[in-house]
C-alpha positions as a printed NumPy array, in Angstrom:
array([[ 38.294,  83.067, 149.931],
       [ 40.673,  82.468, 147.058],
       [ 41.956,  78.951, 146.7  ],
       [ 45.652,  78.406, 146.226],
       [ 45.057,  75.038, 144.698],
       [ 42.195,  72.862, 143.528],
       [ 39.878,  72.218, 146.553],
       [ 39.037,  68.662, 147.573],
       [ 35.612,  68.78 , 149.199],
       [ 34.497,  66.159, 151.75 ],
       [ 31.095,  64.737, 152.302],
       [ 29.846,  67.923, 154.011],
       [ 31.136,  70.065, 151.185],
       [ 33.962,  71.47 , 153.348],
       [ 37.341,  71.915, 151.702],
       [ 39.644,  69.626, 153.556],
       [ 42.765,  70.169, 151.403],
       [ 44.162,  72.143, 148.561],
       [ 46.341,  70.323, 146.117],
       [ 49.57 ,  72.302, 145.636],
       [ 51.164,  72.919, 142.296],
       [ 53.027,  69.739, 141.483],
       [ 56.565,  69.879, 140.035],
       [ 55.413,  68.313, 136.818],
       [ 52.637,  70.813, 136.291],
       [ 52.673,  73.399, 133.496],
       [ 52.694,  76.298, 135.974],
       [ 55.666,  74.938, 137.891],
       [ 57.617,  74.375, 134.712],
       [ 56.888,  77.869, 133.465],
       [ 57.204,  79.86 , 136.659],
       [ 59.807,  77.929, 138.656],
       [ 62.011,  76.275, 136.082],
       [ 62.029,  78.488, 132.984],
       [ 62.118,  81.972, 134.491],
       [ 65.162,  81.583, 136.765],
       [ 67.062,  79.813, 133.975],
       [ 66.275,  82.589, 131.5  ],
       [ 67.353,  85.278, 133.949],
       [ 70.602,  83.455, 134.653],
       [ 71.323,  83.076, 130.946],
       [ 70.783,  86.775, 130.167],
       [ 72.915,  87.797, 133.115],
       [ 75.732,  85.493, 132.001],
       [ 75.606,  86.806, 128.435],
       [ 75.617,  90.389, 129.645],
       [ 78.622,  89.704, 131.841],
       [ 80.445,  87.972, 128.982],
       [ 79.953,  90.897, 126.617],
       [ 81.108,  93.383, 129.242],
       [ 84.277,  91.389, 129.882],
       [ 84.87 ,  90.941, 126.148],
       [ 84.437,  94.68 , 125.508],
       [ 86.864,  95.577, 128.292],
       [ 89.389,  93.057, 127.001],
       [ 89.106,  94.396, 123.452],
       [ 89.544,  97.951, 124.74 ],
       [ 92.676,  96.974, 126.639],
       [ 94.122,  95.169, 123.614],
       [ 93.283,  98.119, 121.353],
       [ 94.968, 100.523, 123.774],
       [ 98.061,  98.329, 123.917],
       [ 98.101,  98.102, 120.122],
       [ 97.858, 101.873, 119.706],
       [100.566, 102.409, 122.311],
       [102.763,  99.877, 120.512],
       [102.263, 101.557, 117.161],
       [103.069, 104.957, 118.64 ],
       [106.226, 103.535, 120.203],
       [107.281, 101.998, 116.884],
       [106.547, 105.242, 115.042],
       [108.563, 107.242, 117.604],
       [111.476, 104.845, 117.223],
       [111.315, 105.077, 113.424],
       [111.32 , 108.885, 113.59 ],
       [114.321, 108.896, 115.918],
       [116.233, 106.121, 114.187],
       [115.775, 107.207, 110.594],
       [115.414, 110.906, 111.219],
       [118.321, 111.539, 113.582],
       [120.552, 108.554, 114.335],
       [121.56 , 108.175, 110.668],
       [123.342, 111.516, 110.742],
       [121.552, 112.832, 107.672],
       [121.488, 116.603, 107.093],
       [119.055, 118.394, 109.383],
       [116.36 , 120.827, 108.304],
       [118.611, 123.687, 109.427],
       [121.39 , 122.449, 107.136],
       [118.977, 122.104, 104.244],
       [117.523, 125.563, 104.851],
       [121.056, 126.973, 104.663],
       [121.545, 125.67 , 101.125],
       [122.266, 128.438,  98.655],
       [118.979, 129.698,  97.156],
       [120.561, 130.293,  93.742],
       [123.947, 128.61 ,  93.373],
       [125.081, 124.997,  93.495],
       [123.475, 123.028,  96.3  ],
       [125.279, 119.7  ,  96.492],
       [128.531, 120.179,  94.619],
       [130.65 , 123.283,  94.518],
       [133.165, 122.338,  91.822],
       [135.026, 125.344,  90.423],
       [133.63 , 126.619,  87.171],
       [130.243, 124.961,  87.559],
       [127.382, 127.317,  86.846],
       [123.737, 127.089,  87.848],
       [121.049, 127.982,  85.33 ],
       [118.094, 129.651,  87.078],
       [114.875, 127.704,  86.698],
       [113.22 , 130.618,  84.891],
       [115.933, 130.465,  82.191],
       [115.412, 126.764,  81.45 ],
       [112.943, 126.286,  78.547],
       [109.44 , 125.357,  79.795],
       [109.313, 122.26 ,  77.577],
       [112.399, 120.85 ,  79.3  ],
       [111.038, 121.602,  82.783],
       [107.631, 120.125,  82.085],
       [109.008, 117.141,  80.179],
       [111.242, 116.186,  83.11 ],
       [108.268, 116.356,  85.481],
       [106.094, 114.264,  83.151],
       [108.82 , 111.659,  82.825],
       [110.152, 111.456,  86.38 ],
       [107.441, 112.606,  88.809],
       [104.067, 113.581,  87.309],
       [102.568, 114.814,  90.615],
       [105.695, 116.786,  91.563],
       [103.826, 120.012,  92.274],
       [100.486, 118.534,  93.349],
       [101.785, 116.198,  96.088],
       [103.227, 118.754,  98.447],
       [104.441, 116.274, 101.001],
       [105.451, 112.661, 101.222],
       [103.769, 110.725, 104.012],
       [106.395, 108.191, 105.179],
       [103.802, 105.811, 106.589],
       [101.783, 105.815, 103.351],
       [104.873, 105.392, 101.185],
       [106.22 , 102.541, 103.319],
       [102.813, 100.832, 103.314],
       [102.612, 101.132,  99.523],
       [106.083,  99.721,  99.204],
       [105.67 ,  96.809, 101.626],
       [101.979,  96.02 , 101.968],
       [100.608,  96.268,  98.436],
       [101.397,  95.007,  94.988],
       [102.154,  98.467,  93.7  ],
       [105.215, 100.362,  94.766],
       [105.492, 103.897,  96.102],
       [104.647, 106.802,  93.819],
       [107.268, 107.859,  91.246],
       [109.489, 110.33 ,  93.072],
       [112.494, 110.472,  90.768],
       [113.102, 114.213,  91.079],
       [112.776, 114.401,  94.854],
       [114.7  , 111.173,  95.403],
       [117.559, 112.282,  93.155],
       [117.855, 115.637,  94.92 ],
       [117.674, 113.95 ,  98.336],
       [120.5  , 111.603,  97.31 ],
       [122.495, 114.656,  96.274],
       [121.763, 116.687,  99.419],
       [122.644, 113.909, 101.857],
       [126.27 , 114.616, 100.913],
       [126.004, 117.841, 102.937],
       [126.809, 115.747, 106.016],
       [130.279, 114.142, 105.96 ],
       [130.274, 110.362, 105.645],
       [126.856, 110.118, 104.01 ],
       [128.096, 108.861, 100.681],
       [127.014, 105.354, 101.728],
       [123.84 , 103.709, 100.486],
       [120.91 , 104.111, 102.894],
       [117.874, 101.868, 103.104],
       [114.534, 102.8  , 101.456],
       [112.835, 103.806, 104.72 ],
       [115.627, 106.246, 105.582],
       [115.415, 107.598, 102.029],
       [111.681, 108.258, 102.42 ],
       [112.202, 110.082, 105.715],
       [114.956, 112.216, 104.233],
       [112.864, 113.048, 101.164],
       [110.146, 114.216, 103.547],
       [112.682, 116.474, 105.227],
       [113.82 , 117.867, 101.897],
       [110.253, 118.703, 100.806],
       [109.679, 120.523, 104.107],
       [112.879, 122.542, 103.847],
       [113.007, 123.554, 100.178],
       [110.436, 124.855,  97.73 ],
       [109.428, 122.655,  94.824],
       [110.877, 125.159,  92.369],
       [114.217, 124.983,  94.15 ],
       [114.165, 121.172,  94.208],
       [113.466, 121.096,  90.459],
       [116.203, 123.658,  89.839],
       [118.727, 121.524,  91.746],
       [117.661, 118.442,  89.793],
       [118.047, 120.137,  86.406],
       [121.451, 121.587,  87.306],
       [123.123, 118.83 ,  89.309],
       [121.869, 115.464,  88.043],
       [124.587, 113.382,  86.428],
       [123.692, 112.771,  82.776],
       [126.766, 110.914,  81.581],
       [130.007, 111.929,  79.839],
       [131.047, 113.958,  82.858],
       [128.07 , 116.292,  82.454],
       [126.145, 117.496,  85.501],
       [122.92 , 119.27 ,  84.639],
       [120.931, 119.666,  81.447],
       [122.894, 122.668,  80.169],
       [126.224, 120.836,  80.335],
       [124.654, 117.686,  78.841],
       [123.184, 119.626,  75.918],
       [126.637, 120.941,  75.104],
       [128.43 , 117.606,  75.576],
       [125.945, 115.448,  73.644],
       [124.729, 117.819,  70.936],
       [126.927, 120.911,  71.   ],
       [123.81 , 123.037,  71.503],
       [122.33 , 125.469,  73.97 ],
       [119.233, 124.359,  75.877],
       [116.95 , 126.584,  73.8  ],
       [118.11 , 124.887,  70.58 ],
       [117.309, 121.283,  71.566],
       [114.573, 119.53 ,  69.62 ],
       [111.971, 117.162,  71.11 ],
       [113.976, 113.982,  70.532],
       [117.115, 115.478,  72.057],
       [115.22 , 116.652,  75.128],
       [113.727, 113.184,  75.49 ],
       [117.148, 111.538,  75.359],
       [118.582, 113.863,  78.004],
       [115.691, 112.984,  80.32 ],
       [116.515, 109.294,  80.063],
       [120.182, 109.93 ,  80.852],
       [119.326, 110.766,  84.471],
       [118.241, 107.146,  84.978],
       [120.947, 105.558,  82.867],
       [123.836, 107.862,  82.055],
       [125.749, 105.332,  79.97 ],
       [124.965, 104.813,  76.27 ],
       [123.207, 101.718,  74.95 ],
       [121.694, 101.777,  71.472],
       [118.696,  99.572,  72.361],
       [118.063, 101.359,  75.642],
       [118.428, 104.791,  74.06 ],
       [115.951, 104.046,  71.29 ],
       [113.242, 102.511,  73.468],
       [113.629, 104.895,  76.386],
       [113.743, 107.979,  74.168],
       [110.497, 106.912,  72.493],
       [108.941, 106.199,  75.903],
       [109.925, 109.684,  77.07 ],
       [108.36 , 111.177,  73.944],
       [105.16 , 109.233,  74.651],
       [105.097, 110.639,  78.193],
       [105.464, 114.157,  76.809],
       [102.565, 113.537,  74.442],
       [100.389, 112.012,  77.197],
       [101.02 , 115.097,  79.352],
       [ 99.817, 117.352,  76.539],
       [103.226, 118.948,  75.995],
       [103.486, 117.984,  72.322],
       [101.001, 116.947,  69.656],
       [100.631, 113.472,  68.227],
       [102.184, 114.667,  64.975],
       [105.191, 116.08 ,  66.802],
       [105.59 , 112.86 ,  68.783],
       [105.508, 110.676,  65.655],
       [108.008, 112.916,  63.857],
       [110.376, 112.942,  66.839],
       [110.319, 109.143,  67.182],
       [110.981, 108.681,  63.475],
       [113.929, 111.075,  63.369],
       [117.471, 109.682,  63.737],
       [119.219, 111.05 ,  66.791],
       [122.952, 111.346,  66.139],
       [125.262, 111.597,  69.118],
       [128.621, 113.269,  68.535],
       [131.824, 111.905,  69.962],
       [131.658, 108.274,  71.12 ],
       [128.957, 107.223,  68.643],
       [129.508, 107.818,  64.949],
       [126.018, 106.982,  63.733],
       [122.469, 107.614,  64.916],
       [121.546, 105.507,  67.934],
       [118.282, 104.234,  66.407],
       [119.751, 102.992,  63.135]])
């Protein structure tokens, strides 16, 4: 017979009672008090984590849905409600002639006929990754512009051509905000080849003195054909796309900066760069003496 407690024997050695486990005993504390409490605690923690996980999942789903809704609104608002030229309108742009302006007498120089140094120098100065970055991600560009210390990538060529092509739709000569500009640049890069975008830029950018395009600017500023321009003259024409109006200090510093960009891109040697920066650059017409003297 197995005792359930500690037997209390009488005078005839007969167990007359068995002392039960008292509440203050070690067994009672371990088996009756601790175990149920531990089980309750684990169950409560498990329930809490399940509820927390479900709540987080719901919040995440709502956040994703909200972001998708915002993105859809941005696409509609900036892509269509602004009335900017559609992809069909951009695809209908002449593949060889003027794209934005059709003034009588204006000629377009095919990209293949523009000297390679001019083409490559413009890319190095305005948009170094022009051919490598085949598309502009609007979300990435907006995030770079708004959420970081550094701005969006240099996109001078694409942005200039987009500003020109928006005139294809009547009434779009107004200034549009940066987000709309990014969306429209994305549309332009999807609709036109990079060679065609560069060709439009080189032929239709305003470079001052009533000259649109590098060929007209070479004639107006230097009385030369494109093939006859030297390094310093090419550098000055590149800077005119950003600031088409003459300023002796600006011309000197910006021309030298453009020459440095050409050298950094491996287009000219260090000796050529130094010689070009040290050479006076006379401008005929409005200025009677070299701009860096």
